[in-house]
XYZ file of C-alpha atoms in Angstrom:
666
model
C 44.535 -68.075 9.967
C 43.886 -64.391 9.380
C 46.061 -63.210 12.248
C 49.038 -65.041 10.707
C 48.517 -64.285 7.040
C 48.086 -60.550 7.529
C 51.817 -60.436 8.045
C 52.067 -60.746 4.257
C 50.081 -57.542 3.791
C 51.308 -54.673 1.711
C 51.058 -51.110 2.825
C 48.609 -48.566 1.527
C 51.166 -46.994 -0.782
C 49.492 -48.313 -3.913
C 46.828 -45.587 -3.772
C 46.583 -42.237 -2.088
C 43.327 -40.301 -2.333
C 40.298 -39.063 -0.468
C 39.202 -42.703 -0.501
C 42.071 -43.671 1.811
C 40.821 -41.304 4.519
C 37.294 -42.619 4.099
C 38.581 -46.172 4.352
C 40.343 -45.354 7.629
C 37.218 -43.757 9.061
C 35.104 -46.789 8.182
C 37.664 -49.146 9.645
C 37.881 -47.125 12.846
C 34.108 -47.043 13.260
C 33.736 -50.793 12.681
C 36.691 -51.442 14.951
C 35.309 -49.420 17.870
C 31.931 -51.116 17.567
C 33.556 -54.536 17.470
C 35.610 -53.710 20.572
C 32.517 -52.507 22.422
C 30.615 -55.671 21.507
C 32.920 -57.728 23.693
C 33.180 -60.520 21.119
C 36.658 -61.853 20.294
C 37.918 -60.828 16.861
C 40.965 -60.042 14.769
C 41.088 -57.241 12.246
C 43.349 -55.982 9.514
C 43.557 -53.306 6.845
C 45.161 -53.410 3.369
C 45.661 -57.198 3.237
C 47.693 -58.321 0.224
C 46.525 -61.941 0.207
C 42.890 -60.906 -0.232
C 43.436 -58.455 -3.086
C 40.192 -57.041 -4.361
C 38.568 -57.189 -0.929
C 41.563 -56.019 1.046
C 40.462 -52.644 2.421
C 39.074 -54.004 5.690
C 39.069 -57.576 6.980
C 37.414 -58.887 10.131
C 37.567 -62.382 11.567
C 35.365 -63.122 14.562
C 33.565 -65.947 16.308
C 29.807 -66.327 16.262
C 27.732 -69.331 17.354
C 30.812 -71.527 17.380
C 31.840 -70.560 13.837
C 34.681 -68.416 12.535
C 33.275 -65.729 10.249
C 35.340 -63.660 7.819
C 34.195 -60.384 6.333
C 36.134 -58.889 3.443
C 35.123 -55.282 2.845
C 35.983 -53.021 -0.073
C 35.298 -49.311 0.498
C 34.510 -47.018 -2.452
C 34.130 -43.318 -1.768
C 32.852 -40.732 -4.243
C 33.270 -37.013 -3.706
C 30.250 -36.351 -5.903
C 27.323 -38.155 -4.318
C 25.138 -37.466 -7.343
C 27.052 -40.196 -9.183
C 25.257 -43.545 -9.335
C 26.210 -47.189 -9.719
C 24.893 -48.154 -13.146
C 24.444 -51.453 -14.973
C 27.430 -50.467 -17.094
C 29.556 -50.046 -13.936
C 28.592 -53.535 -12.771
C 29.192 -55.335 -16.096
C 32.476 -53.750 -17.199
C 35.646 -55.856 -17.580
C 37.986 -52.951 -16.773
C 40.440 -53.823 -14.020
C 40.344 -50.298 -12.595
C 36.587 -50.213 -12.416
C 35.266 -49.507 -8.927
C 32.114 -51.621 -9.118
C 32.839 -54.180 -11.857
C 31.399 -57.529 -10.777
C 33.726 -59.482 -13.056
C 36.746 -58.042 -11.254
C 35.245 -58.812 -7.855
C 34.170 -62.311 -8.940
C 37.752 -63.053 -9.933
C 39.030 -61.660 -6.608
C 36.490 -63.797 -4.749
C 37.541 -66.954 -6.579
C 41.225 -66.365 -5.840
C 40.528 -65.768 -2.157
C 38.341 -68.868 -1.893
C 40.945 -71.042 -3.553
C 43.767 -69.697 -1.423
C 45.404 -71.949 1.149
C 44.532 -69.590 3.994
C 40.775 -70.009 3.622
C 40.026 -73.657 2.938
C 37.659 -74.124 5.891
C 33.896 -74.304 5.576
C 33.411 -71.318 7.884
C 31.216 -68.519 6.488
C 32.853 -65.778 4.448
C 31.128 -62.615 3.288
C 32.278 -60.163 0.633
C 31.049 -56.595 0.956
C 31.296 -53.669 -1.453
C 30.431 -50.474 0.441
C 29.992 -47.008 -1.055
C 28.531 -43.624 -0.213
C 26.540 -43.416 -3.484
C 23.363 -45.220 -4.588
C 22.368 -47.441 -7.484
C 21.093 -45.795 -10.660
C 17.681 -44.361 -9.834
C 14.927 -46.939 -9.973
C 11.752 -47.452 -7.922
C 11.446 -50.115 -5.236
C 8.959 -52.909 -5.804
C 8.504 -54.448 -2.392
C 12.019 -55.494 -1.380
C 13.166 -55.689 -4.987
C 14.749 -52.887 -6.952
C 15.404 -52.889 -10.692
C 18.342 -50.802 -11.904
C 17.612 -48.354 -14.692
C 18.166 -50.000 -18.071
C 20.803 -48.515 -20.361
C 19.485 -46.929 -23.574
C 22.626 -47.379 -25.677
C 25.966 -49.161 -25.879
C 26.787 -52.825 -25.536
C 24.724 -53.107 -22.344
C 21.594 -51.676 -23.970
C 18.443 -53.444 -22.832
C 20.139 -55.500 -20.130
C 18.342 -55.682 -16.806
C 19.714 -56.246 -13.312
C 17.751 -56.344 -10.064
C 18.849 -56.141 -6.446
C 17.068 -57.303 -3.306
C 17.094 -55.375 -0.053
C 18.223 -57.399 2.939
C 17.554 -56.760 6.599
C 20.300 -55.658 8.934
C 20.317 -56.366 12.637
C 20.144 -53.214 14.704
C 23.272 -54.072 16.680
C 25.206 -55.162 13.572
C 28.576 -53.417 13.892
C 28.767 -52.771 10.120
C 25.392 -51.045 10.100
C 25.622 -47.275 9.539
C 22.603 -45.022 9.826
C 21.087 -44.200 6.426
C 22.811 -46.962 4.496
C 21.016 -49.872 2.805
C 22.258 -53.392 2.058
C 21.403 -55.325 -1.099
C 22.081 -58.667 -2.726
C 22.151 -59.152 -6.480
C 19.424 -61.510 -7.661
C 19.676 -64.229 -10.331
C 19.266 -61.678 -13.160
C 23.016 -61.109 -13.078
C 23.892 -64.781 -13.646
C 23.364 -64.589 -17.417
C 25.837 -61.742 -17.817
C 28.490 -63.456 -15.714
C 28.007 -66.610 -17.790
C 28.754 -64.571 -20.926
C 32.214 -63.863 -19.475
C 32.891 -67.394 -18.223
C 35.850 -68.047 -20.526
C 37.519 -64.758 -19.595
C 37.013 -65.420 -15.887
C 38.264 -69.021 -16.135
C 41.422 -67.807 -17.870
C 42.073 -65.299 -15.102
C 41.816 -67.846 -12.282
C 43.373 -70.768 -14.154
C 40.505 -73.206 -13.874
C 37.074 -73.933 -15.307
C 34.281 -71.939 -13.701
C 30.605 -72.929 -13.733
C 27.221 -71.869 -12.391
C 28.028 -73.280 -8.967
C 30.817 -70.757 -8.469
C 28.646 -67.908 -9.778
C 25.822 -68.733 -7.368
C 28.316 -69.133 -4.517
C 29.702 -65.662 -5.244
C 26.280 -64.016 -5.425
C 25.209 -65.727 -2.218
C 28.166 -64.244 -0.332
C 28.257 -60.803 -1.996
C 26.598 -57.796 -0.340
C 26.323 -54.258 -1.717
C 26.045 -51.521 0.916
C 25.045 -48.170 -0.594
C 24.248 -44.677 0.661
C 26.896 -44.622 3.349
C 27.378 -41.150 4.873
C 29.800 -38.818 3.129
C 33.181 -38.195 4.696
C 32.105 -35.217 6.810
C 29.005 -37.028 8.071
C 30.961 -40.177 8.826
C 33.521 -38.090 10.703
C 30.815 -36.748 13.021
C 29.299 -40.206 13.552
C 32.596 -41.779 14.463
C 33.653 -38.809 16.592
C 30.552 -39.254 18.736
C 30.868 -43.030 18.986
C 34.598 -43.004 19.656
C 34.438 -40.278 22.241
C 31.462 -41.185 24.380
C 32.008 -39.378 27.657
C 34.669 -37.097 26.165
C 34.408 -33.388 25.476
C 34.584 -31.908 21.975
C 38.316 -31.201 21.961
C 39.155 -34.632 23.347
C 36.888 -36.272 20.769
C 38.707 -34.546 17.918
C 42.120 -35.330 19.360
C 41.113 -38.923 20.050
C 39.916 -39.406 16.477
C 43.047 -37.785 15.034
C 45.327 -39.988 17.134
C 43.412 -43.126 16.125
C 43.732 -42.216 12.442
C 47.467 -41.724 12.906
C 47.769 -45.210 14.412
C 45.849 -46.700 11.476
C 48.055 -44.796 9.029
C 51.114 -46.238 10.746
C 49.696 -49.730 10.273
C 49.044 -49.080 6.586
C 52.509 -47.603 6.063
C 54.396 -50.509 7.595
C 56.293 -52.780 5.231
C 54.360 -55.727 6.607
C 50.786 -55.401 7.809
C 49.766 -56.311 11.299
C 46.712 -57.811 12.836
C 45.492 -56.921 16.278
C 43.158 -58.890 18.460
C 40.247 -57.296 20.262
C 42.331 -57.101 23.448
C 45.175 -55.288 21.701
C 42.859 -52.891 19.905
C 41.056 -52.151 23.156
C 44.341 -51.495 24.955
C 45.424 -49.176 22.139
C 42.193 -47.168 22.256
C 42.361 -46.898 26.042
C 45.976 -45.743 25.891
C 45.124 -43.059 23.344
C 42.226 -41.849 25.488
C 44.441 -41.645 28.576
C 47.118 -39.715 26.683
C 44.531 -37.311 25.288
C 43.177 -36.581 28.744
C 46.672 -35.856 30.008
C 46.812 -32.733 27.841
C 46.457 -29.759 30.140
C 44.448 -26.562 29.844
C 45.621 -23.273 31.330
C 43.394 -20.223 31.110
C 44.274 -16.652 32.102
C 47.185 -17.860 34.213
C 49.732 -15.120 34.874
C 53.268 -16.207 35.604
C 54.459 -16.356 39.172
C 54.959 -12.877 40.639
C 58.522 -11.667 40.844
C 60.110 -11.142 44.244
C 57.698 -13.489 46.018
C 59.173 -14.602 49.320
C 57.784 -16.226 52.420
C 54.255 -17.523 52.970
C 55.608 -21.076 53.134
C 53.353 -21.926 56.079
C 50.281 -20.464 54.369
C 51.084 -22.240 51.103
C 51.435 -25.525 52.957
C 48.145 -25.002 54.796
C 46.497 -24.089 51.514
C 47.678 -27.252 49.799
C 46.623 -29.494 52.678
C 43.179 -27.887 52.744
C 42.680 -28.255 48.997
C 43.817 -31.859 48.970
C 41.067 -32.753 51.455
C 38.673 -32.404 48.554
C 36.288 -35.222 49.439
C 32.595 -35.660 50.040
C 33.043 -34.934 53.747
C 35.611 -32.132 53.779
C 35.234 -28.490 52.639
C 35.818 -28.211 48.930
C 36.085 -24.421 48.596
C 39.168 -22.737 50.006
C 39.314 -18.958 50.403
C 42.516 -16.948 50.717
C 41.310 -14.008 52.794
C 42.988 -10.782 53.802
C 42.827 -7.043 53.380
C 43.625 -5.348 50.086
C 47.309 -5.450 49.218
C 48.295 -8.224 51.618
C 49.203 -10.495 48.688
C 46.213 -12.807 48.208
C 46.437 -12.915 44.409
C 50.213 -13.295 44.495
C 49.875 -16.128 47.001
C 47.380 -17.877 44.707
C 49.730 -17.424 41.742
C 52.622 -18.813 43.737
C 50.501 -21.787 44.788
C 49.488 -22.510 41.198
C 53.103 -22.222 40.087
C 54.342 -24.657 42.735
C 51.498 -27.187 42.765
C 49.901 -27.208 39.306
C 51.228 -30.718 38.673
C 48.875 -31.922 41.406
C 46.037 -30.744 39.160
C 47.501 -32.228 35.955
C 48.370 -28.627 35.008
C 44.690 -27.829 34.408
C 44.471 -24.342 35.881
C 41.543 -22.012 35.180
C 41.907 -18.446 36.468
C 38.691 -16.428 36.620
C 38.620 -12.712 37.390
C 35.710 -12.628 39.833
C 35.473 -8.880 40.390
C 31.907 -8.743 39.028
C 29.230 -10.870 37.374
C 29.775 -9.632 33.818
C 33.514 -10.280 33.957
C 32.952 -13.834 35.184
C 30.320 -14.390 32.511
C 32.708 -13.182 29.790
C 35.525 -15.336 31.183
C 33.448 -18.516 31.053
C 32.224 -17.704 27.549
C 35.779 -17.077 26.346
C 37.025 -20.240 28.049
C 34.229 -22.293 26.504
C 34.411 -20.933 22.978
C 38.100 -20.202 22.467
C 39.852 -22.822 24.587
C 37.464 -25.737 25.009
C 35.598 -25.513 21.673
C 32.263 -25.520 23.460
C 29.671 -23.666 21.424
C 27.966 -20.774 23.183
C 25.050 -21.132 20.746
C 22.332 -23.747 20.954
C 21.051 -25.822 18.034
C 18.751 -22.952 17.068
C 21.736 -20.551 16.922
C 20.449 -18.745 19.995
C 22.828 -17.759 22.792
C 23.001 -20.364 25.522
C 22.231 -19.310 29.057
C 25.339 -18.823 31.156
C 24.209 -21.627 33.487
C 24.379 -24.107 30.597
C 27.812 -22.856 29.524
C 29.132 -23.175 33.089
C 27.821 -26.742 33.325
C 29.463 -27.682 30.015
C 32.771 -26.143 31.084
C 32.878 -28.205 34.268
C 31.727 -31.292 32.351
C 34.788 -30.834 30.121
C 37.029 -31.388 33.151
C 35.004 -34.148 34.807
C 37.638 -36.778 33.958
C 40.554 -34.497 34.801
C 41.999 -33.124 37.973
C 41.716 -29.357 37.761
C 41.672 -26.228 39.890
C 39.523 -23.145 39.349
C 40.743 -19.899 40.921
C 38.195 -17.132 41.441
C 40.331 -14.069 42.042
C 39.044 -11.040 43.934
C 35.581 -12.389 44.701
C 33.267 -10.375 46.903
C 30.775 -12.811 48.409
C 29.744 -16.420 47.983
C 26.406 -15.329 46.550
C 28.183 -13.349 43.819
C 30.047 -16.352 42.427
C 27.723 -19.239 43.336
C 26.275 -19.333 39.806
C 29.776 -19.972 38.437
C 30.754 -22.733 40.846
C 30.757 -26.378 39.876
C 27.383 -28.161 39.780
C 29.347 -31.409 40.238
C 27.410 -34.374 41.575
C 28.808 -37.823 42.348
C 25.437 -39.301 41.456
C 25.746 -37.759 37.985
C 29.463 -38.575 37.586
C 30.194 -41.549 39.892
C 33.700 -41.923 38.456
C 34.261 -38.211 37.915
C 36.754 -35.890 39.548
C 35.391 -32.986 41.539
C 37.106 -29.699 40.631
C 39.188 -27.918 43.245
C 38.010 -24.372 43.970
C 40.306 -21.626 45.269
C 39.031 -18.102 45.940
C 40.787 -14.876 46.874
C 38.751 -12.244 48.696
C 39.176 -9.334 51.102
C 35.645 -9.764 52.465
C 35.496 -11.256 55.965
C 31.882 -12.300 55.462
C 33.135 -15.632 54.067
C 33.643 -16.608 57.692
C 29.938 -16.409 58.462
C 28.381 -17.360 55.136
C 25.413 -19.743 55.004
C 27.623 -22.132 53.051
C 30.310 -22.143 55.743
C 30.233 -25.932 55.941
C 31.641 -26.009 52.394
C 34.221 -23.294 52.894
C 37.534 -22.988 54.685
C 39.181 -19.574 54.965
C 42.954 -19.168 55.196
C 43.550 -15.614 56.360
C 46.684 -13.738 55.266
C 48.201 -11.111 57.504
C 51.235 -8.942 56.863
C 54.498 -10.743 56.198
C 56.513 -12.022 59.107
C 59.456 -9.803 59.969
C 61.971 -12.297 58.574
C 59.909 -12.787 55.395
C 59.683 -9.046 54.734
C 63.402 -8.699 55.430
C 64.238 -11.496 52.987
C 61.941 -10.039 50.312
C 63.799 -6.715 50.324
C 67.261 -8.263 50.562
C 66.747 -10.615 47.621
C 64.821 -8.126 45.470
C 67.678 -5.624 45.796
C 70.306 -8.384 45.437
C 72.026 -7.432 48.681
C 74.735 -10.001 49.372
C 76.175 -8.750 52.679
C 74.775 -7.623 56.015
C 75.930 -3.995 55.897
C 72.421 -2.721 55.108
C 70.544 -4.964 57.529
C 69.623 -2.043 59.750
C 68.241 -0.028 56.825
C 66.301 -3.056 55.542
C 64.750 -3.523 58.963
C 63.794 0.162 59.130
C 62.199 0.026 55.674
C 60.146 -3.089 56.388
C 58.904 -1.647 59.686
C 58.172 1.697 58.048
C 56.017 -0.055 55.462
C 54.356 -2.343 58.041
C 55.794 -5.519 56.443
C 53.065 -5.002 53.856
C 53.702 -6.842 50.525
C 52.205 -4.296 48.102
C 54.069 -1.371 49.660
C 57.325 -3.332 49.839
C 56.971 -4.339 46.189
C 56.578 -0.729 45.082
C 59.458 0.360 47.297
C 61.997 -2.131 45.953
C 60.898 -1.393 42.366
C 61.499 2.312 42.949
C 64.910 1.716 44.537
C 65.983 -0.567 41.662
C 64.831 1.939 39.020
C 66.428 4.940 40.691
C 69.677 3.133 41.404
C 69.926 1.964 37.790
C 69.305 5.464 36.431
C 71.952 7.041 38.660
C 74.552 4.420 37.791
C 74.042 5.076 34.074
C 75.076 8.706 34.481
C 77.907 7.985 36.917
C 76.231 9.137 40.127
C 76.333 7.469 43.505
C 74.015 4.603 44.288
C 70.454 5.181 45.382
C 70.206 3.433 48.733
C 67.524 2.282 51.125
C 68.445 5.251 53.315
C 67.668 7.592 50.412
C 64.268 5.973 50.067
C 63.568 6.269 53.799
C 64.203 10.006 53.498
C 61.511 10.197 50.825
C 59.145 8.265 53.098
C 59.728 10.825 55.844
C 58.949 13.640 53.418
C 55.663 11.991 52.490
C 54.724 11.704 56.154
C 54.471 15.497 56.259
C 51.359 15.352 54.063
C 49.168 15.045 57.121
C 45.966 16.225 55.473
C 46.051 13.517 52.833
C 46.812 10.774 55.343
C 44.009 12.007 57.561
C 41.654 11.926 54.576
C 42.640 8.313 53.894
C 42.074 7.384 57.507
C 38.587 8.895 57.527
C 37.694 7.193 54.252
C 38.815 3.791 55.515
C 36.776 4.184 58.684
C 33.712 4.885 56.566
C 34.351 1.802 54.421
C 35.014 -0.567 57.315
C 32.408 -3.134 58.341
C 30.687 -2.931 61.695
C 31.651 -6.545 62.313
C 35.345 -5.820 61.733
C 37.408 -5.862 64.896
C 39.072 -2.627 66.004
C 42.513 -4.179 65.655
C 41.799 -5.139 62.042
C 40.517 -1.633 61.295
C 43.683 -0.073 62.669
C 45.885 -2.491 60.723
C 44.013 -1.698 57.507
C 44.670 2.000 58.059
C 48.378 1.411 58.696
C 48.791 -0.815 55.631
C 46.913 1.577 53.363
C 49.018 4.509 54.553
C 52.122 2.476 53.726
C 50.910 1.969 50.140
C 49.915 5.636 49.892
C 53.469 6.529 50.864
C 55.115 4.342 48.218
C 52.559 5.304 45.559
C 53.057 9.033 46.199
C 56.838 8.652 45.963
C 56.485 6.888 42.610
C 53.991 9.439 41.258
C 56.270 12.365 42.117
C 59.031 10.773 40.059
C 56.804 9.734 37.182
C 55.547 13.292 36.672
C 59.151 14.338 35.979
C 59.601 11.768 33.204
C 59.211 12.536 29.489
C 55.872 10.738 29.242
C 54.972 11.362 32.862
C 51.839 13.425 32.323
C 50.486 10.850 29.868
C 51.293 8.060 32.329
C 49.377 9.791 35.116
C 46.429 10.482 32.826
C 46.337 6.779 32.003
C 46.585 5.913 35.704
C 43.691 8.217 36.574
C 41.495 6.507 33.966
C 42.566 3.045 35.111
C 41.458 3.974 38.614
C 37.840 3.844 37.419
C 38.080 0.688 35.287
C 37.826 -2.960 36.258
C 41.125 -3.849 37.883
C 41.998 -6.778 35.591
C 42.384 -7.289 31.855
C 42.732 -3.660 30.795
C 43.473 -3.728 27.060
C 45.833 -0.799 26.658
C 45.709 -0.165 22.924
C 41.935 -0.454 22.670
C 41.268 1.965 25.520
C 44.075 4.525 25.502
C 45.298 4.949 21.927
C 43.302 8.179 21.460
C 44.609 9.615 24.712
C 48.066 10.277 23.278
C 46.933 11.754 19.965
C 47.384 8.489 18.076
C 51.072 8.371 19.029
C 51.428 4.672 19.784
C 55.074 4.875 20.810
C 54.275 7.533 23.373
C 51.374 5.454 24.669
C 53.550 2.426 25.328
C 56.331 4.516 26.851
C 53.797 5.925 29.308
C 52.349 2.517 30.155
C 55.790 0.944 30.570
C 56.616 3.749 32.971
C 53.732 2.709 35.236
C 54.798 -0.917 34.948
C 58.388 -0.071 35.847
C 57.303 1.522 39.102
C 55.163 -1.502 40.012
C 51.960 0.539 39.828
C 50.483 -1.781 37.210
C 51.332 -5.257 35.985
C 51.692 -5.317 32.185
C 51.805 -8.445 30.045
C 51.154 -8.865 26.321
C 49.482 -5.466 26.062
C 47.074 -6.167 28.931
C 47.366 -4.404 32.277
C 46.206 -5.302 35.768
C 46.085 -2.790 38.587
C 45.552 -3.419 42.271
C 42.225 -2.238 43.691
C 44.007 -0.505 46.563
C 46.126 1.442 44.063
C 42.922 2.374 42.224
C 41.269 3.601 45.407
C 44.272 5.692 46.443
C 44.663 7.092 42.926
C 41.060 8.291 42.990
C 41.640 9.840 46.390
C 44.837 11.541 45.250
C 43.058 12.898 42.188
C 40.257 14.327 44.282
C 42.795 16.026 46.540
C 44.788 17.329 43.564
C 47.895 15.550 44.763
C 48.708 14.095 41.373
C 48.386 17.410 39.569
C 50.475 19.230 42.138
């Protein structure tokens, strides 16, 4: 039986060329179709005991009979080449289409002990080129006669045969032929040679038997075309990247089979299990987009993080499927989302998509970049016109329909602003699909009363708990004892337990303390910083200006308590920002740093490409530019990574206010 004798196969080491890749592609296509048909079969590749027709072998059951198909694949890089009469009649052993060679191979296979049954056997020569140009006459086609040489004047005809539409060997564009009786005469002329090769007398019966079982398949797709056909058929329901990875992995498995010392045969069940395993492994590959590492010095929020995870995991048809982290500017919404992603991304198979949702254009650009650069989704249609953003968004979510994933929309304003970029997921469209998890950060309280409130749950962040703020400062400053507990408590209360202000404060203390230690001075302590805070409090006009501005910006629906808290928190950040600015202006690149900060105050808060925007600002002195930017990063005024800066909107607002009041320049 085929599944036993394939163990005597040799590997594919006897020839390495473009034809090997083409052979693998053909085998993979036929294999996938055979698996999908549901019929039991066994298959093998590079089978030593069927030399001459050993490229691909299938054995399957049909109508109670065991059918064998022995397929030889011949690929030509130059498709303008043709199969001529001379190619068919040559005796050369290395000929690709010589019928004498294939007749001998057929006779040896038929006389072998493995194939003595009466079950049907078919021998197929398949190629991506055509016969020598000749017109069709009904279903008959006469090959062009040769005008010179030993085959001059000889004529050979082929007859087109029908192929069932669901035939797994049928490939679009190809045509199947049988040689008619015109070839018999030329095989008879070589009877003695053929008999000597097989060791027994050969007659017309054997010739007719060979021609009856031989099929020529011509005009197969070229390698690139076949690649696209098989990619689509292999990866039905997969996205473009998964299709490519799936195909590559399958080809590797086939290569491993060909490279083994002894060939193997796999049944339909084993092939199916292999293909399913590859698909599962491919879909386990994660995609992260725009994810910034967990923020440093993040402490607390354990209750909020737990509530957030519980809310997101109730992602069903009945429960809300959009979760909003709400809170005023600077309370730590983005940092909380980053911390959540860092701690729980395994629950989303590490598929984390971070979208800057500050405005429509930024979201549009993010989805286009995600589609084109990470997911290999074209942003052009078949006419090379730009796709509408709605179509791109749909294709992005379709990419993840078989994966668990979470989309974070950071710094969104209102539901209406981002609704066009939310998932159009439908269980009716994807009954076995996975709905994406949606997490939003926003300072707008209107999420609580939105029309889509039944879909949305808001988790509101307030200032840190006293113990959380205390722990943040203690760990950030690496304080091991309790001698400074009183000062820590004073600092956290002074800054209203507000995360953004506390972050800037501890960054300043660390920087100043490090500088003083380098030159042998005493430590810079929390008490020293509190003195600076008290000095800032004397700037009553500026603080009054901030208070008036915040009252103007507040919503009518906002409760008085929330308005007062916003004012207190913003004043805390103004204090820490002013302290940092006064030090920065004294640094070597301080004026350049503040010029950069003033410009950043009017830009989008995220994804500020430093070199592209600011290189001219420092007279083409790149070193000075980066020194200035690193200065802002050191004082926790911006967050710099890989040449891209992010700045908090509250810092932007206060910077603009300071500029207008000439505080920075003073």
